[in-house]
PDB file of C-alpha atoms in Angstrom:
ATOM      1  CA  MET A1489     161.188  37.252   2.751  1.00  0.00           C
ATOM      2  CA  LYS A1490     164.227  39.579   2.134  1.00  0.00           C
ATOM      3  CA  ALA A1491     164.747  37.815  -1.137  1.00  0.00           C
ATOM      4  CA  SER A1492     161.206  38.789  -2.289  1.00  0.00           C
ATOM      5  CA  LEU A1493     162.093  42.270  -1.075  1.00  0.00           C
ATOM      6  CA  VAL A1494     164.959  42.475  -3.043  1.00  0.00           C
ATOM      7  CA  THR A1495     163.539  41.210  -6.234  1.00  0.00           C
ATOM      8  CA  VAL A1496     160.457  43.681  -6.036  1.00  0.00           C
ATOM      9  CA  ILE A1497     162.838  46.597  -5.773  1.00  0.00           C
ATOM     10  CA  ALA A1498     164.866  45.223  -8.448  1.00  0.00           C
ATOM     11  CA  VAL A1499     162.033  44.970 -10.876  1.00  0.00           C
ATOM     12  CA  ILE A1500     160.435  48.613  -9.810  1.00  0.00           C
ATOM     13  CA  GLY A1501     164.174  49.959 -10.492  1.00  0.00           C
ATOM     14  CA  LEU A1502     164.292  48.318 -13.670  1.00  0.00           C
ATOM     15  CA  VAL A1503     160.836  49.528 -14.770  1.00  0.00           C
ATOM     16  CA  ALA A1504     161.488  53.184 -13.414  1.00  0.00           C
ATOM     17  CA  LEU A1505     165.226  53.046 -15.468  1.00  0.00           C
ATOM     18  CA  SER A1506     163.419  51.825 -18.880  1.00  0.00           C
ATOM     19  CA  PRO A1507     163.994  53.810 -21.757  1.00  0.00           C
ATOM     20  CA  SER A1508     160.102  54.243 -22.313  1.00  0.00           C
ATOM     21  CA  ALA A1509     160.202  56.219 -18.596  1.00  0.00           C
ATOM     22  CA  PHE A1510     162.766  58.670 -19.679  1.00  0.00           C
ATOM     23  CA  ALA A1511     161.009  59.229 -23.107  1.00  0.00           C
ATOM     24  CA  GLN A1512     158.953  62.596 -23.031  1.00  0.00           C
ATOM     25  CA  THR A1513     157.258  63.827 -26.184  1.00  0.00           C
ATOM     26  CA  LYS A1514     158.386  67.144 -27.382  1.00  0.00           C
ATOM     27  CA  THR A1515     155.414  69.606 -28.095  1.00  0.00           C
ATOM     28  CA  ILE A1516     154.752  70.437 -31.676  1.00  0.00           C
ATOM     29  CA  LYS A1517     156.209  74.100 -30.950  1.00  0.00           C
ATOM     30  CA  ALA A1518     159.290  72.778 -29.164  1.00  0.00           C
ATOM     31  CA  CYS A1519     160.012  70.518 -32.531  1.00  0.00           C
ATOM     32  CA  GLN A1520     159.208  73.792 -34.889  1.00  0.00           C
ATOM     33  CA  ASP A1521     161.373  76.129 -32.907  1.00  0.00           C
ATOM     34  CA  GLU A1522     164.365  73.425 -33.346  1.00  0.00           C
ATOM     35  CA  TRP A1523     163.452  73.122 -36.881  1.00  0.00           C
ATOM     36  CA  ARG A1524     163.355  76.861 -37.490  1.00  0.00           C
ATOM     37  CA  ALA A1525     166.463  77.363 -35.523  1.00  0.00           C
ATOM     38  CA  ASN A1526     168.393  74.996 -38.263  1.00  0.00           C
ATOM     39  CA  ARG A1527     166.392  75.835 -41.218  1.00  0.00           C
ATOM     40  CA  ALA A1528     168.915  76.395 -43.567  1.00  0.00           C
ATOM     41  CA  ALA A1529     170.603  73.007 -42.693  1.00  0.00           C
ATOM     42  CA  MET A1530     167.327  71.059 -43.112  1.00  0.00           C
ATOM     43  CA  GLN A1531     166.496  72.365 -45.928  1.00  0.00           C
ATOM     44  CA  ALA A1532     169.778  71.378 -47.190  1.00  0.00           C
ATOM     45  CA  ALA A1533     169.459  68.085 -46.022  1.00  0.00           C
ATOM     46  CA  GLY A1534     165.910  68.139 -47.909  1.00  0.00           C
ATOM     47  CA  LYS A1535     163.840  67.932 -44.905  1.00  0.00           C
ATOM     48  CA  THR A1536     160.563  69.620 -44.254  1.00  0.00           C
ATOM     49  CA  GLU A1537     159.532  71.426 -41.449  1.00  0.00           C
ATOM     50  CA  LYS A1538     156.358  68.836 -41.336  1.00  0.00           C
ATOM     51  CA  ALA A1539     158.250  65.831 -41.518  1.00  0.00           C
ATOM     52  CA  TYR A1540     161.033  67.170 -39.002  1.00  0.00           C
ATOM     53  CA  VAL A1541     158.249  67.752 -36.592  1.00  0.00           C
ATOM     54  CA  ALA A1542     156.477  64.342 -37.134  1.00  0.00           C
ATOM     55  CA  GLU A1543     159.971  62.600 -36.677  1.00  0.00           C
ATOM     56  CA  CYS A1544     160.899  64.913 -33.526  1.00  0.00           C
ATOM     57  CA  ARG A1545     157.387  64.259 -31.919  1.00  0.00           C
ATOM     58  CA  ALA A1546     158.186  60.338 -32.335  1.00  0.00           C
ATOM     59  CA  GLY A1547     161.452  60.910 -30.845  1.00  0.00           C
ATOM     60  CA  THR A1548     163.350  59.529 -33.713  1.00  0.00           C
ATOM     61  CA  THR A1549     165.464  62.596 -34.703  1.00  0.00           C
ATOM     62  CA  SER A1550     167.882  65.079 -33.321  1.00  0.00           C
ATOM     63  CA  ALA A1551     168.246  68.772 -33.475  1.00  0.00           C
ATOM     64  CA  GLN A1552     171.008  68.574 -36.253  1.00  0.00           C
ATOM     65  CA  PRO A1553     170.171  67.003 -39.342  1.00  0.00           C
ATOM     66  CA  SER A1554     172.404  64.516 -40.503  1.00  0.00           C
ATOM     67  CA  THR A1555     173.334  64.165 -44.262  1.00  0.00           C
ATOM     68  CA  ALA A1556     172.639  60.304 -44.504  1.00  0.00           C
ATOM     69  CA  PRO A1557     169.422  59.041 -43.221  1.00  0.00           C
ATOM     70  CA  ALA A1558     169.285  57.815 -39.900  1.00  0.00           C
ATOM     71  CA  PRO A1559     168.683  54.086 -39.552  1.00  0.00           C
ATOM     72  CA  SER A1560     165.584  53.429 -38.073  1.00  0.00           C
ATOM     73  CA  THR A1561     165.318  52.583 -34.442  1.00  0.00           C
ATOM     74  CA  ARG A1562     161.442  51.572 -34.160  1.00  0.00           C
ATOM     75  CA  ALA A1563     160.577  47.757 -34.543  1.00  0.00           C
ATOM     76  CA  VAL A1564     158.526  46.859 -37.336  1.00  0.00           C
ATOM     77  CA  THR A1565     155.317  44.817 -36.562  1.00  0.00           C
ATOM     78  CA  PRO A1566     152.995  43.452 -38.813  1.00  0.00           C
ATOM     79  CA  THR A1567     150.250  45.938 -37.792  1.00  0.00           C
ATOM     80  CA  ALA A1568     152.166  49.240 -38.215  1.00  0.00           C
ATOM     81  CA  ALA A1569     151.051  51.509 -40.864  1.00  0.00           C
ATOM     82  CA  PRO A1570     153.591  51.942 -43.814  1.00  0.00           C
ATOM     83  CA  ALA A1571     155.525  54.922 -43.812  1.00  0.00           C
ATOM     84  CA  LYS A1572     153.877  57.894 -45.814  1.00  0.00           C
ATOM     85  CA  ARG A1573     156.121  58.809 -48.839  1.00  0.00           C
ATOM     86  CA  THR A1574     156.431  62.346 -49.699  1.00  0.00           C
ATOM     87  CA  ALA A1575     157.212  64.401 -52.924  1.00  0.00           C
ATOM     88  CA  PRO A1576     160.535  65.776 -53.090  1.00  0.00           C
ATOM     89  CA  VAL A1577     160.881  69.453 -51.366  1.00  0.00           C
ATOM     90  CA  ALA A1578     161.685  71.918 -53.892  1.00  0.00           C
ATOM     91  CA  ALA A1579     164.684  74.157 -53.090  1.00  0.00           C
ATOM     92  CA  PRO A1580     164.089  77.514 -51.694  1.00  0.00           C
ATOM     93  CA  VAL A1581     163.645  80.310 -54.427  1.00  0.00           C
ATOM     94  CA  ARG A1582     166.884  81.908 -55.367  1.00  0.00           C
ATOM     95  CA  PRO A1583     167.577  84.674 -57.736  1.00  0.00           C
ATOM     96  CA  SER A1584     167.549  83.362 -61.188  1.00  0.00           C
ATOM     97  CA  ALA A1585     170.452  85.714 -62.223  1.00  0.00           C
ATOM     98  CA  ALA A1586     173.165  86.207 -59.951  1.00  0.00           C
ATOM     99  CA  PRO A1587     173.600  89.834 -58.636  1.00  0.00           C
ATOM    100  CA  THR A1588     175.833  91.623 -60.936  1.00  0.00           C
ATOM    101  CA  GLY A1589     175.670  95.583 -59.841  1.00  0.00           C
ATOM    102  CA  ALA A1590     177.698  97.030 -57.633  1.00  0.00           C
ATOM    103  CA  GLY A1591     176.751  96.672 -53.992  1.00  0.00           C
ATOM    104  CA  GLN A1592     174.481  93.214 -54.757  1.00  0.00           C
ATOM    105  CA  TYR A1593     175.062  90.346 -52.827  1.00  0.00           C
ATOM    106  CA  ALA A1594     173.909  86.734 -53.478  1.00  0.00           C
ATOM    107  CA  THR A1595     173.797  86.296 -49.465  1.00  0.00           C
ATOM    108  CA  GLU A1596     172.584  87.712 -46.738  1.00  0.00           C
ATOM    109  CA  ALA A1597     175.829  87.211 -44.786  1.00  0.00           C
ATOM    110  CA  GLU A1598     177.853  88.913 -47.653  1.00  0.00           C
ATOM    111  CA  ALA A1599     175.803  92.106 -47.793  1.00  0.00           C
ATOM    112  CA  LYS A1600     176.045  92.084 -43.840  1.00  0.00           C
ATOM    113  CA  ALA A1601     179.734  92.076 -44.521  1.00  0.00           C
ATOM    114  CA  HIS A1602     179.957  94.704 -46.498  1.00  0.00           C
ATOM    115  CA  CYS A1603     177.654  97.098 -44.817  1.00  0.00           C
ATOM    116  CA  PRO A1604     178.136  96.585 -41.088  1.00  0.00           C
ATOM    117  CA  GLY A1605     176.697 100.100 -40.327  1.00  0.00           C
ATOM    118  CA  ASP A1606     173.744  99.952 -42.642  1.00  0.00           C
ATOM    119  CA  MET A1607     170.570  97.903 -42.882  1.00  0.00           C
ATOM    120  CA  VAL A1608     170.318  94.797 -45.459  1.00  0.00           C
ATOM    121  CA  VAL A1609     167.514  94.951 -47.747  1.00  0.00           C
ATOM    122  CA  TRP A1610     166.092  92.493 -50.266  1.00  0.00           C
ATOM    123  CA  ALA A1611     166.308  94.392 -53.650  1.00  0.00           C
ATOM    124  CA  ASN A1612     163.550  93.331 -56.139  1.00  0.00           C
ATOM    125  CA  LEU A1613     165.739  94.237 -59.666  1.00  0.00           C
ATOM    126  CA  THR A1614     162.582  94.118 -61.571  1.00  0.00           C
ATOM    127  CA  SER A1615     160.407  96.326 -59.874  1.00  0.00           C
ATOM    128  CA  LYS A1616     163.142  98.426 -58.261  1.00  0.00           C
ATOM    129  CA  ILE A1617     161.780  98.036 -54.702  1.00  0.00           C
ATOM    130  CA  PHE A1618     163.174  97.038 -51.841  1.00  0.00           C
ATOM    131  CA  HIS A1619     162.016  95.051 -48.681  1.00  0.00           C
ATOM    132  CA  PHE A1620     162.986  94.740 -45.365  1.00  0.00           C
ATOM    133  CA  SER A1621     163.577  91.446 -43.136  1.00  0.00           C
ATOM    134  CA  ALA A1622     160.456  91.383 -41.896  1.00  0.00           C
ATOM    135  CA  SER A1623     158.654  91.049 -45.110  1.00  0.00           C
ATOM    136  CA  LYS A1624     157.054  88.048 -46.771  1.00  0.00           C
ATOM    137  CA  SER A1625     159.058  89.148 -49.987  1.00  0.00           C
ATOM    138  CA  TYR A1626     162.587  89.297 -48.143  1.00  0.00           C
ATOM    139  CA  GLY A1627     164.855  87.099 -50.035  1.00  0.00           C
ATOM    140  CA  LYS A1628     161.845  85.560 -51.801  1.00  0.00           C
ATOM    141  CA  THR A1629     161.511  87.321 -55.198  1.00  0.00           C
ATOM    142  CA  LYS A1630     162.901  85.487 -58.401  1.00  0.00           C
ATOM    143  CA  ARG A1631     165.510  88.503 -59.429  1.00  0.00           C
ATOM    144  CA  GLY A1632     167.166  90.316 -56.610  1.00  0.00           C
ATOM    145  CA  ALA A1633     169.618  90.690 -54.504  1.00  0.00           C
ATOM    146  CA  TYR A1634     170.657  91.695 -50.715  1.00  0.00           C
ATOM    147  CA  MET A1635     171.744  94.980 -50.660  1.00  0.00           C
ATOM    148  CA  CYS A1636     172.738  97.801 -48.205  1.00  0.00           C
ATOM    149  CA  GLU A1637     169.803  99.895 -47.910  1.00  0.00           C
ATOM    150  CA  LYS A1638     171.774 103.160 -48.427  1.00  0.00           C
ATOM    151  CA  ASP A1639     172.995 101.239 -51.841  1.00  0.00           C
ATOM    152  CA  ALA A1640     169.652 100.464 -52.977  1.00  0.00           C
ATOM    153  CA  ALA A1641     168.389 104.104 -52.316  1.00  0.00           C
ATOM    154  CA  SER A1642     171.226 105.583 -54.354  1.00  0.00           C
ATOM    155  CA  GLY A1643     170.597 102.954 -57.259  1.00  0.00           C
ATOM    156  CA  GLY A1644     167.052 104.188 -57.573  1.00  0.00           C
ATOM    157  CA  ILE A1645     165.350 101.393 -55.577  1.00  0.00           C
ATOM    158  CA  ARG A1646     162.838 102.410 -52.997  1.00  0.00           C
ATOM    159  CA  ALA A1647     161.382 100.865 -50.415  1.00  0.00           C
ATOM    160  CA  ALA A1648     158.150  98.926 -50.570  1.00  0.00           C
ATOM    161  CA  LYS A1649     154.984 101.307 -49.574  1.00  0.00           C
ATOM    162  CA  ASN A1650     153.454  98.901 -47.276  1.00  0.00           C
ATOM    163  CA  GLU A1651     156.515  98.441 -45.254  1.00  0.00           C
ATOM    164  CA  LYS A1652     157.784 100.341 -42.480  1.00  0.00           C
ATOM    165  CA  ARG A1653     161.482 100.186 -41.729  1.00  0.00           C
ATOM    166  CA  PRO A1654     162.070  98.118 -38.446  1.00  0.00           C
ATOM    167  CA  ALA A1655     162.385 100.178 -35.316  1.00  0.00           C
ATOM    168  CA  GLY A1656     165.834 100.371 -33.630  1.00  0.00           C
ATOM    169  CA  ALA A1657     167.600  99.756 -37.004  1.00  0.00           C
TER     170      ALA A1657
END
């Protein structure tokens, strides 16, 4: 009687402690938030948000991207569908020419370091219009630079008419 009770308890313990009992699928939103928090590193590693979310939901990825592909931890079965191949991811849009004017910076971090008391804006050097960080055009136009707002304004670059200056800035 005692031996069978011990056996039953042991089996229940093994089942309860199995990895599948601890595996909890993350929500799509949680996976998207992880990807967005590490966007620069993920894009540098060539991983799209869609691909990361799929791996995250399957439990085959961590929040930090690796530079080398991680070995697959899932067993391959004859009935498993082949992995879907995706096209290479295009690099994020970068300025076609390096910023050459005074007060123009290639990265947002450089601009923030040079204008701590001023707001950093994205200046479209072709149209002479600048965009605030909440704009969809921020950092996206082909020929542009990050600048301090005061430097942009003094250089004849104006704010986009359809944008408002962020509150508290």
